[in-house]
Short mmCIF file of C-alpha atoms and ligand atoms in Angstrom, two decimals:
data_model
loop_
_atom_site.label_atom_id
_atom_site.label_comp_id
_atom_site.label_asym_id
_atom_site.label_seq_id
_atom_site.Cartn_x
_atom_site.Cartn_y
_atom_site.Cartn_z
CA UNK L 1 -25.64 -88.05 -8.98
CA UNK L 2 -27.81 -90.91 -8.08
CA UNK L 3 -29.29 -90.24 -4.65
CA UNK L 4 -32.48 -88.25 -4.53
CA UNK L 5 -32.05 -85.31 -2.19
CA UNK L 6 -34.99 -83.34 -0.88
CA UNK L 7 -34.28 -79.73 -0.12
CA UNK L 8 -36.18 -77.81 2.55
CA UNK L 9 -35.81 -74.55 0.63
CA UNK L 10 -35.95 -73.42 -2.97
CA UNK L 11 -33.12 -70.90 -3.03
CA UNK L 12 -29.99 -70.26 -0.97
CA UNK L 13 -28.14 -67.04 -1.74
CA UNK L 14 -24.49 -67.18 -0.67
CA UNK L 15 -22.54 -63.95 -0.20
CA UNK L 16 -18.97 -63.68 1.14
CA UNK L 17 -18.45 -60.58 3.25
CA UNK L 18 -15.11 -59.04 4.03
CA UNK L 19 -15.14 -55.49 5.34
CA UNK L 20 -18.39 -54.50 3.65
CA UNK L 21 -19.97 -52.61 6.57
CA UNK L 22 -21.09 -49.77 4.31
CA UNK L 23 -22.78 -52.10 1.85
CA UNK L 24 -24.52 -54.60 4.13
CA UNK L 25 -27.78 -52.87 4.85
CA UNK L 26 -28.43 -52.01 1.23
CA UNK L 27 -27.42 -55.53 0.17
CA UNK L 28 -29.99 -57.08 2.54
CA UNK L 29 -32.68 -54.65 1.44
CA UNK L 30 -32.09 -55.22 -2.26
CA UNK L 31 -31.89 -59.00 -1.97
CA UNK L 32 -35.12 -59.05 -0.01
CA UNK L 33 -36.81 -56.68 -2.48
CA UNK L 34 -35.77 -58.93 -5.32
CA UNK L 35 -36.69 -62.25 -3.70
CA UNK L 36 -39.90 -61.56 -1.78
CA UNK L 37 -42.08 -60.91 -4.88
CA UNK L 38 -40.94 -64.20 -6.46
CA UNK L 39 -42.96 -66.18 -3.90
CA UNK L 40 -40.10 -68.66 -3.61
CA UNK L 41 -38.77 -69.84 -0.27
CA UNK L 42 -35.27 -68.50 0.18
CA UNK L 43 -32.45 -67.75 2.59
CA UNK L 44 -29.47 -65.43 2.46
CA UNK L 45 -26.24 -66.85 3.87
CA UNK L 46 -23.70 -64.11 4.55
CA UNK L 47 -20.29 -65.46 5.47
CA UNK L 48 -18.20 -62.99 7.38
CA UNK L 49 -14.62 -63.70 6.33
CA UNK L 50 -13.29 -62.34 9.64
CA UNK L 51 -13.82 -58.69 8.73
CA UNK L 52 -11.86 -56.14 10.69
CA UNK L 53 -14.67 -53.60 10.44
CA UNK L 54 -18.18 -53.82 11.92
CA UNK L 55 -19.54 -56.26 9.30
CA UNK L 56 -19.85 -59.21 11.72
CA UNK L 57 -21.62 -57.21 14.43
CA UNK L 58 -23.95 -55.68 11.87
CA UNK L 59 -24.80 -59.10 10.46
CA UNK L 60 -25.67 -60.34 13.93
CA UNK L 61 -27.92 -57.33 14.55
CA UNK L 62 -29.63 -57.53 11.17
CA UNK L 63 -30.25 -61.27 11.57
CA UNK L 64 -32.27 -60.65 14.74
CA UNK L 65 -35.07 -59.07 12.71
CA UNK L 66 -34.65 -60.97 9.45
CA UNK L 67 -35.51 -64.67 9.71
CA UNK L 68 -34.19 -65.33 6.21
CA UNK L 69 -30.69 -64.09 7.04
CA UNK L 70 -28.17 -66.70 8.21
CA UNK L 71 -24.79 -65.23 9.07
CA UNK L 72 -21.70 -67.44 9.42
CA UNK L 73 -18.50 -66.16 10.96
CA UNK L 74 -15.11 -67.54 9.90
CA UNK L 75 -12.44 -67.48 12.60
CA UNK L 76 -9.87 -65.93 10.32
CA UNK L 77 -9.68 -64.35 6.91
CA UNK L 78 -9.62 -67.44 4.69
CA UNK L 79 -10.39 -65.63 1.43
CA UNK L 80 -13.36 -65.46 -0.88
CA UNK L 81 -13.32 -69.13 -2.01
CA UNK L 82 -13.27 -70.66 1.46
CA UNK L 83 -15.99 -68.24 2.54
CA UNK L 84 -18.12 -69.34 -0.41
CA UNK L 85 -17.46 -73.00 0.36
CA UNK L 86 -18.64 -72.43 3.94
CA UNK L 87 -21.80 -70.97 2.42
CA UNK L 88 -22.27 -73.90 0.02
CA UNK L 89 -21.86 -76.36 2.90
CA UNK L 90 -24.54 -74.55 4.89
CA UNK L 91 -26.92 -73.93 1.97
CA UNK L 92 -30.23 -75.75 2.28
CA UNK L 93 -31.75 -74.64 -1.03
CA UNK L 94 -32.27 -76.78 -4.13
CA UNK L 95 -30.73 -73.87 -6.04
CA UNK L 96 -27.69 -71.96 -4.83
CA UNK L 97 -26.99 -68.41 -5.98
CA UNK L 98 -23.72 -66.60 -5.39
CA UNK L 99 -23.04 -62.90 -5.61
CA UNK L 100 -20.61 -60.33 -4.21
CA UNK L 101 -21.35 -58.36 -1.09
CA UNK L 102 -20.32 -55.01 -2.56
CA UNK L 103 -23.39 -54.59 -4.80
CA UNK L 104 -21.31 -54.69 -7.97
CA UNK L 105 -23.70 -57.49 -8.90
CA UNK L 106 -27.36 -56.56 -8.92
CA UNK L 107 -29.64 -58.71 -6.72
CA UNK L 108 -32.49 -57.68 -9.05
CA UNK L 109 -31.01 -60.03 -11.68
CA UNK L 110 -31.58 -63.11 -9.51
CA UNK L 111 -35.32 -63.76 -10.16
CA UNK L 112 -34.80 -63.73 -13.93
CA UNK L 113 -31.93 -66.20 -13.66
CA UNK L 114 -34.02 -68.48 -11.42
CA UNK L 115 -36.86 -68.41 -13.94
CA UNK L 116 -34.43 -69.25 -16.72
CA UNK L 117 -33.12 -72.22 -14.73
CA UNK L 118 -36.72 -73.43 -14.29
CA UNK L 119 -37.32 -73.15 -18.03
CA UNK L 120 -34.14 -75.03 -18.94
CA UNK L 121 -34.12 -78.35 -17.08
CA UNK L 122 -31.08 -79.46 -19.08
CA UNK L 123 -28.94 -76.67 -17.59
CA UNK L 124 -27.21 -76.96 -14.21
CA UNK L 125 -25.28 -73.71 -13.95
CA UNK L 126 -26.03 -70.22 -15.22
CA UNK L 127 -22.97 -68.03 -15.06
CA UNK L 128 -23.33 -64.25 -15.14
CA UNK L 129 -21.50 -62.33 -17.83
CA UNK L 130 -20.62 -58.75 -16.95
CA UNK L 131 -20.97 -57.69 -20.57
CA UNK L 132 -20.77 -54.07 -19.59
CA UNK L 133 -18.23 -54.39 -16.83
CA UNK L 134 -17.69 -51.37 -14.62
CA UNK L 135 -14.07 -51.85 -13.59
CA UNK L 136 -10.85 -50.25 -14.80
CA UNK L 137 -9.64 -51.50 -18.17
CA UNK L 138 -5.89 -51.80 -17.66
CA UNK L 139 -5.67 -53.50 -14.29
CA UNK L 140 -8.95 -55.43 -14.27
CA UNK L 141 -10.68 -55.90 -17.61
CA UNK L 142 -7.63 -56.61 -19.77
CA UNK L 143 -6.05 -59.24 -17.49
CA UNK L 144 -9.48 -60.77 -17.05
CA UNK L 145 -10.04 -61.00 -20.83
CA UNK L 146 -6.75 -62.85 -21.19
CA UNK L 147 -7.50 -65.08 -18.20
CA UNK L 148 -10.97 -65.95 -19.51
CA UNK L 149 -9.52 -66.89 -22.89
CA UNK L 150 -6.89 -69.09 -21.26
CA UNK L 151 -9.27 -70.76 -18.83
CA UNK L 152 -11.83 -71.43 -21.58
CA UNK L 153 -9.22 -72.94 -23.82
CA UNK L 154 -7.51 -75.05 -21.19
CA UNK L 155 -10.64 -76.35 -19.46
CA UNK L 156 -12.84 -76.68 -22.55
CA UNK L 157 -15.69 -74.81 -20.82
CA UNK L 158 -16.02 -71.62 -22.83
CA UNK L 159 -17.15 -68.56 -20.88
CA UNK L 160 -16.51 -64.86 -21.45
CA UNK L 161 -16.50 -64.09 -17.77
CA UNK L 162 -15.32 -66.68 -15.28
CA UNK L 163 -14.78 -63.94 -12.71
CA UNK L 164 -18.41 -62.85 -12.39
CA UNK L 165 -19.61 -63.82 -8.93
CA UNK L 166 -23.28 -63.79 -9.85
CA UNK L 167 -23.96 -67.41 -10.71
CA UNK L 168 -26.90 -69.73 -10.23
CA UNK L 169 -26.36 -73.42 -9.55
CA UNK L 170 -28.53 -76.46 -9.10
CA UNK L 171 -27.14 -77.34 -5.69
CA UNK L 172 -26.38 -80.95 -6.50
CA UNK L 173 -24.25 -79.89 -9.48
CA UNK L 174 -21.66 -78.37 -7.15
CA UNK L 175 -21.97 -80.82 -4.28
CA UNK L 176 -18.74 -82.60 -5.22
CA UNK L 177 -16.81 -79.47 -6.11
CA UNK L 178 -14.68 -78.28 -3.22
CA UNK L 179 -13.06 -74.89 -3.50
CA UNK L 180 -10.37 -73.14 -1.51
CA UNK L 181 -7.69 -70.53 -2.17
CA UNK L 182 -9.05 -68.62 -5.13
CA UNK L 183 -10.62 -71.48 -7.02
CA UNK L 184 -14.14 -70.01 -6.91
CA UNK L 185 -13.80 -68.65 -10.42
CA UNK L 186 -13.19 -72.18 -11.70
CA UNK L 187 -16.40 -73.70 -10.31
CA UNK L 188 -18.08 -73.97 -13.74
CA UNK L 189 -15.05 -75.81 -15.15
CA UNK L 190 -14.75 -78.08 -12.11
CA UNK L 191 -18.49 -78.77 -12.00
CA UNK L 192 -18.45 -79.60 -15.71
CA UNK L 193 -16.12 -82.43 -14.77
CA UNK L 194 -18.95 -83.82 -12.67
CA UNK L 195 -21.31 -83.59 -15.61
CA UNK L 196 -22.79 -80.10 -15.10
CA UNK L 197 -24.01 -78.17 -18.15
CA UNK L 198 -23.12 -74.49 -18.04
CA UNK L 199 -24.50 -71.50 -19.91
CA UNK L 200 -23.65 -67.84 -19.70
CA UNK L 201 -26.15 -64.99 -19.54
CA UNK L 202 -25.41 -61.24 -19.55
CA UNK L 203 -26.08 -59.57 -16.19
CA UNK L 204 -25.77 -56.00 -15.01
CA UNK L 205 -22.67 -54.74 -13.27
CA UNK L 206 -22.03 -51.58 -11.32
CA UNK L 207 -18.94 -49.78 -10.13
CA UNK L 208 -18.11 -50.33 -6.47
CA UNK L 209 -19.76 -47.39 -4.73
CA UNK L 210 -18.56 -47.98 -1.18
CA UNK L 211 -15.72 -49.85 0.47
CA UNK L 212 -12.53 -51.00 -1.24
CA UNK L 213 -11.77 -53.81 -3.65
CA UNK L 214 -9.85 -56.54 -1.87
CA UNK L 215 -7.73 -57.42 -4.86
CA UNK L 216 -5.00 -55.87 -7.00
CA UNK L 217 -3.17 -56.75 -10.18
CA UNK L 218 -1.16 -59.47 -8.37
CA UNK L 219 -4.25 -61.62 -8.51
CA UNK L 220 -3.58 -62.25 -12.22
CA UNK L 221 -0.49 -64.31 -11.47
CA UNK L 222 -2.34 -66.32 -8.85
CA UNK L 223 -5.14 -66.99 -11.32
CA UNK L 224 -2.63 -68.33 -13.83
CA UNK L 225 -1.07 -70.61 -11.19
CA UNK L 226 -4.53 -71.79 -10.16
CA UNK L 227 -5.30 -72.50 -13.80
CA UNK L 228 -2.26 -74.77 -14.05
CA UNK L 229 -3.47 -76.65 -10.99
CA UNK L 230 -7.03 -76.91 -12.28
CA UNK L 231 -5.78 -78.11 -15.64
CA UNK L 232 -3.69 -80.74 -13.92
CA UNK L 233 -6.63 -81.74 -11.76
CA UNK L 234 -8.99 -82.05 -14.70
CA UNK L 235 -6.62 -83.94 -16.87
CA UNK L 236 -4.48 -86.09 -14.66
CA UNK L 237 -6.24 -86.66 -11.37
CA UNK L 238 -7.28 -90.09 -12.52
CA UNK L 239 -4.03 -91.00 -14.25
CA UNK L 240 -0.95 -89.36 -12.75
CA UNK L 241 1.28 -91.97 -14.41
CA UNK L 242 0.33 -90.48 -17.76
CA UNK L 243 1.41 -87.02 -16.65
CA UNK L 244 4.71 -87.95 -15.06
CA UNK L 245 5.42 -91.24 -16.77
CA UNK L 246 5.18 -89.72 -20.26
CA UNK L 247 7.66 -86.99 -19.44
CA UNK L 248 9.83 -89.52 -17.63
CA UNK L 249 10.06 -91.85 -20.61
CA UNK L 250 10.73 -88.88 -22.91
CA UNK L 251 13.80 -88.03 -20.81
CA UNK L 252 14.90 -91.55 -19.97
CA UNK L 253 15.15 -92.80 -23.56
CA UNK L 254 17.59 -90.13 -24.86
CA UNK L 255 19.45 -90.42 -21.53
CA UNK L 256 19.97 -94.16 -21.95
CA UNK L 257 20.87 -93.69 -25.59
CA UNK L 258 23.58 -91.16 -24.69
CA UNK L 259 25.02 -93.51 -22.10
CA UNK L 260 24.89 -96.43 -24.53
CA UNK L 261 26.86 -94.41 -27.09
CA UNK L 262 29.47 -93.60 -24.47
CA UNK L 263 29.72 -97.21 -23.31
CA UNK L 264 30.19 -98.27 -26.94
CA UNK L 265 32.93 -95.69 -27.47
CA UNK L 266 34.71 -96.69 -24.29
CA UNK L 267 34.56 -100.45 -24.79
CA UNK L 268 34.97 -100.77 -28.52
CA UNK L 269 36.84 -97.65 -29.58
CA UNK L 270 38.85 -97.34 -26.39
CA UNK L 271 38.05 -93.62 -26.05
CA UNK L 272 38.30 -91.70 -22.82
CA UNK L 273 34.77 -90.59 -21.92
CA UNK L 274 35.33 -89.06 -18.45
CA UNK L 275 35.34 -85.46 -19.74
CA UNK L 276 32.53 -85.74 -22.29
CA UNK L 277 29.58 -83.33 -21.86
CA UNK L 278 27.39 -86.14 -23.23
CA UNK L 279 28.16 -88.10 -20.07
CA UNK L 280 26.74 -85.39 -17.87
CA UNK L 281 23.71 -85.02 -20.14
CA UNK L 282 23.11 -88.77 -20.25
CA UNK L 283 23.34 -89.14 -16.48
CA UNK L 284 21.06 -86.13 -15.88
CA UNK L 285 18.41 -87.28 -18.35
CA UNK L 286 18.44 -90.82 -17.01
CA UNK L 287 18.14 -89.72 -13.41
CA UNK L 288 15.37 -87.22 -14.17
CA UNK L 289 13.51 -89.79 -16.24
CA UNK L 290 13.65 -92.40 -13.47
CA UNK L 291 12.56 -89.80 -10.90
CA UNK L 292 9.57 -88.74 -12.96
CA UNK L 293 8.44 -92.31 -13.57
CA UNK L 294 8.77 -92.96 -9.83
CA UNK L 295 6.66 -89.87 -9.15
CA UNK L 296 4.01 -91.18 -11.52
CA UNK L 297 3.95 -94.48 -9.62
CA UNK L 298 3.67 -92.63 -6.32
CA UNK L 299 0.85 -90.57 -7.81
CA UNK L 300 -0.97 -93.76 -8.79
CA UNK L 301 -0.62 -95.04 -5.22
CA UNK L 302 -2.02 -91.77 -3.90
CA UNK L 303 -4.98 -92.03 -6.25
CA UNK L 304 -5.71 -95.50 -4.90
CA UNK L 305 -5.73 -94.03 -1.41
CA UNK L 306 -7.94 -91.18 -2.62
CA UNK L 307 -10.54 -93.44 -4.16
CA UNK L 308 -10.56 -96.56 -2.05
CA UNK L 309 -10.92 -95.82 1.68
CA UNK L 310 -13.49 -93.10 1.07
CA UNK L 311 -15.47 -95.53 -1.06
CA UNK L 312 -15.48 -92.97 -3.86
CA UNK L 313 -16.33 -94.34 -7.26
CA UNK L 314 -13.97 -93.36 -10.07
CA UNK L 315 -17.01 -92.49 -12.15
CA UNK L 316 -20.43 -90.94 -11.69
CA UNK L 317 -23.68 -92.26 -13.12
CA UNK L 318 -26.61 -90.18 -14.27
CA UNK L 319 -30.10 -91.03 -13.14
CA UNK L 320 -31.23 -91.20 -16.80
CA UNK L 321 -30.08 -90.23 -20.29
CA UNK L 322 -28.79 -86.69 -20.72
CA UNK L 323 -31.59 -84.24 -21.41
CA UNK L 324 -30.88 -82.47 -24.66
CA UNK L 325 -31.65 -78.98 -25.92
CA UNK L 326 -34.48 -78.45 -28.42
CA UNK L 327 -32.50 -79.05 -31.60
CA UNK L 328 -30.53 -81.96 -30.19
CA UNK L 329 -27.41 -79.89 -29.57
CA UNK L 330 -25.84 -79.27 -26.22
CA UNK L 331 -27.71 -76.20 -25.06
CA UNK L 332 -25.74 -72.95 -25.08
CA UNK L 333 -26.43 -69.34 -24.18
N1 LIG N 1 -14.16 -61.20 0.01
C1 LIG N 1 -14.06 -62.14 1.03
N2 LIG N 1 -12.82 -62.43 1.55
C2 LIG N 1 -11.69 -61.85 1.08
C3 LIG N 1 -11.79 -60.92 0.00
C4 LIG N 1 -13.04 -60.63 -0.51
O1 LIG N 1 -15.07 -62.68 1.49
O2 LIG N 1 -10.61 -62.15 1.60
C5 LIG N 1 -15.50 -60.87 -0.55
C6 LIG N 1 -15.81 -59.39 -0.63
O3 LIG N 1 -16.38 -58.89 0.57
C7 LIG N 1 -16.80 -59.35 -1.76
C8 LIG N 1 -16.32 -60.45 -2.69
O4 LIG N 1 -15.51 -61.30 -1.88
O5 LIG N 1 -18.10 -59.66 -1.34
C9 LIG N 1 -15.52 -59.90 -3.86
O6 LIG N 1 -14.49 -59.04 -3.41
P1 LIG N 1 -14.18 -57.65 -4.13
O7 LIG N 1 -15.43 -56.92 -4.44
O8 LIG N 1 -13.16 -56.94 -3.33
O9 LIG N 1 -13.51 -58.17 -5.48
P2 LIG N 1 -13.59 -57.44 -6.91
O10 LIG N 1 -15.03 -57.15 -7.22
O11 LIG N 1 -12.78 -56.21 -6.78
O12 LIG N 1 -13.00 -58.47 -7.82
MG1 LIG N 2 -16.34 -56.16 -6.15
#
């Protein structure tokens, strides 16, 4: 991240809001109570994700008397990730903080996390860890434990709690990360790809007191599908031929071998091969192999289009050597 960016504000707090009318007023009060004593300049960006309750109207009213509140209104319900992205795009602060609008995260945790970020210049992202999570075990905590294990393992960024919304980012560390669908939980893993250093810190968590959770158990499956996509993105975005070409060659070789055996038997042994299962297998493997290799080539072409017209470099440079933790290790929580 080579350009020097100057930020007009110190902290932007980004909160997606979908049908949280009963929580809004208390959210604003508690954020303001937490932030005002810090003496930092800050703003609160509440993105109304096209709520069907009074959230949007309330935000508009509250903003009239609160200069630090910036509401955004999405034209339809895009989901939590898109709402957060809208907030990131609008955020003017050098540091961006995210939290949920239902007060399950505690705004009082923010100042401590900001101080920690100040003390640790080598860190770019502090991810909250709901160590004492106040959700049901069977349908929330258990699937989330499994998901966190899988995500950590597959992305190489080890966190106990990807799903915690309370996170603190140096804004430039997420500038190149674009999220949509339900990718918000993967921000630390995606940002790590752009060189961000992530640590995890325990934060408080409360049961939802008012309003309803917007998610059910079906989210688990979507998280797993997203993980496959993220894994693919992290690993193969820059070399699709390796993803498809490898599999293609692995199918093509046995396919060609099978056909070669059949050709040999037909020509030299005079056998009838028309009814041989090996023929079907050989043809299938060969075709699939060729298709996959062709897909890899197409992928490579797409990557050229991705990188070249936009003038994107295939790599990112640091402004200086990586700052290290005290004992020379990568800093961790
Ligand atoms: N949210 C949103 N759009 C949606 C669903 C949720 O902006 O389509 C917001 C919601 O208002 C809340 C946050 O995302 O601020 C997390 O949602 P929720 O508390 O329902 O999730 P849970 O805590 O149950 O995982
Ligand atoms: Mg919640």
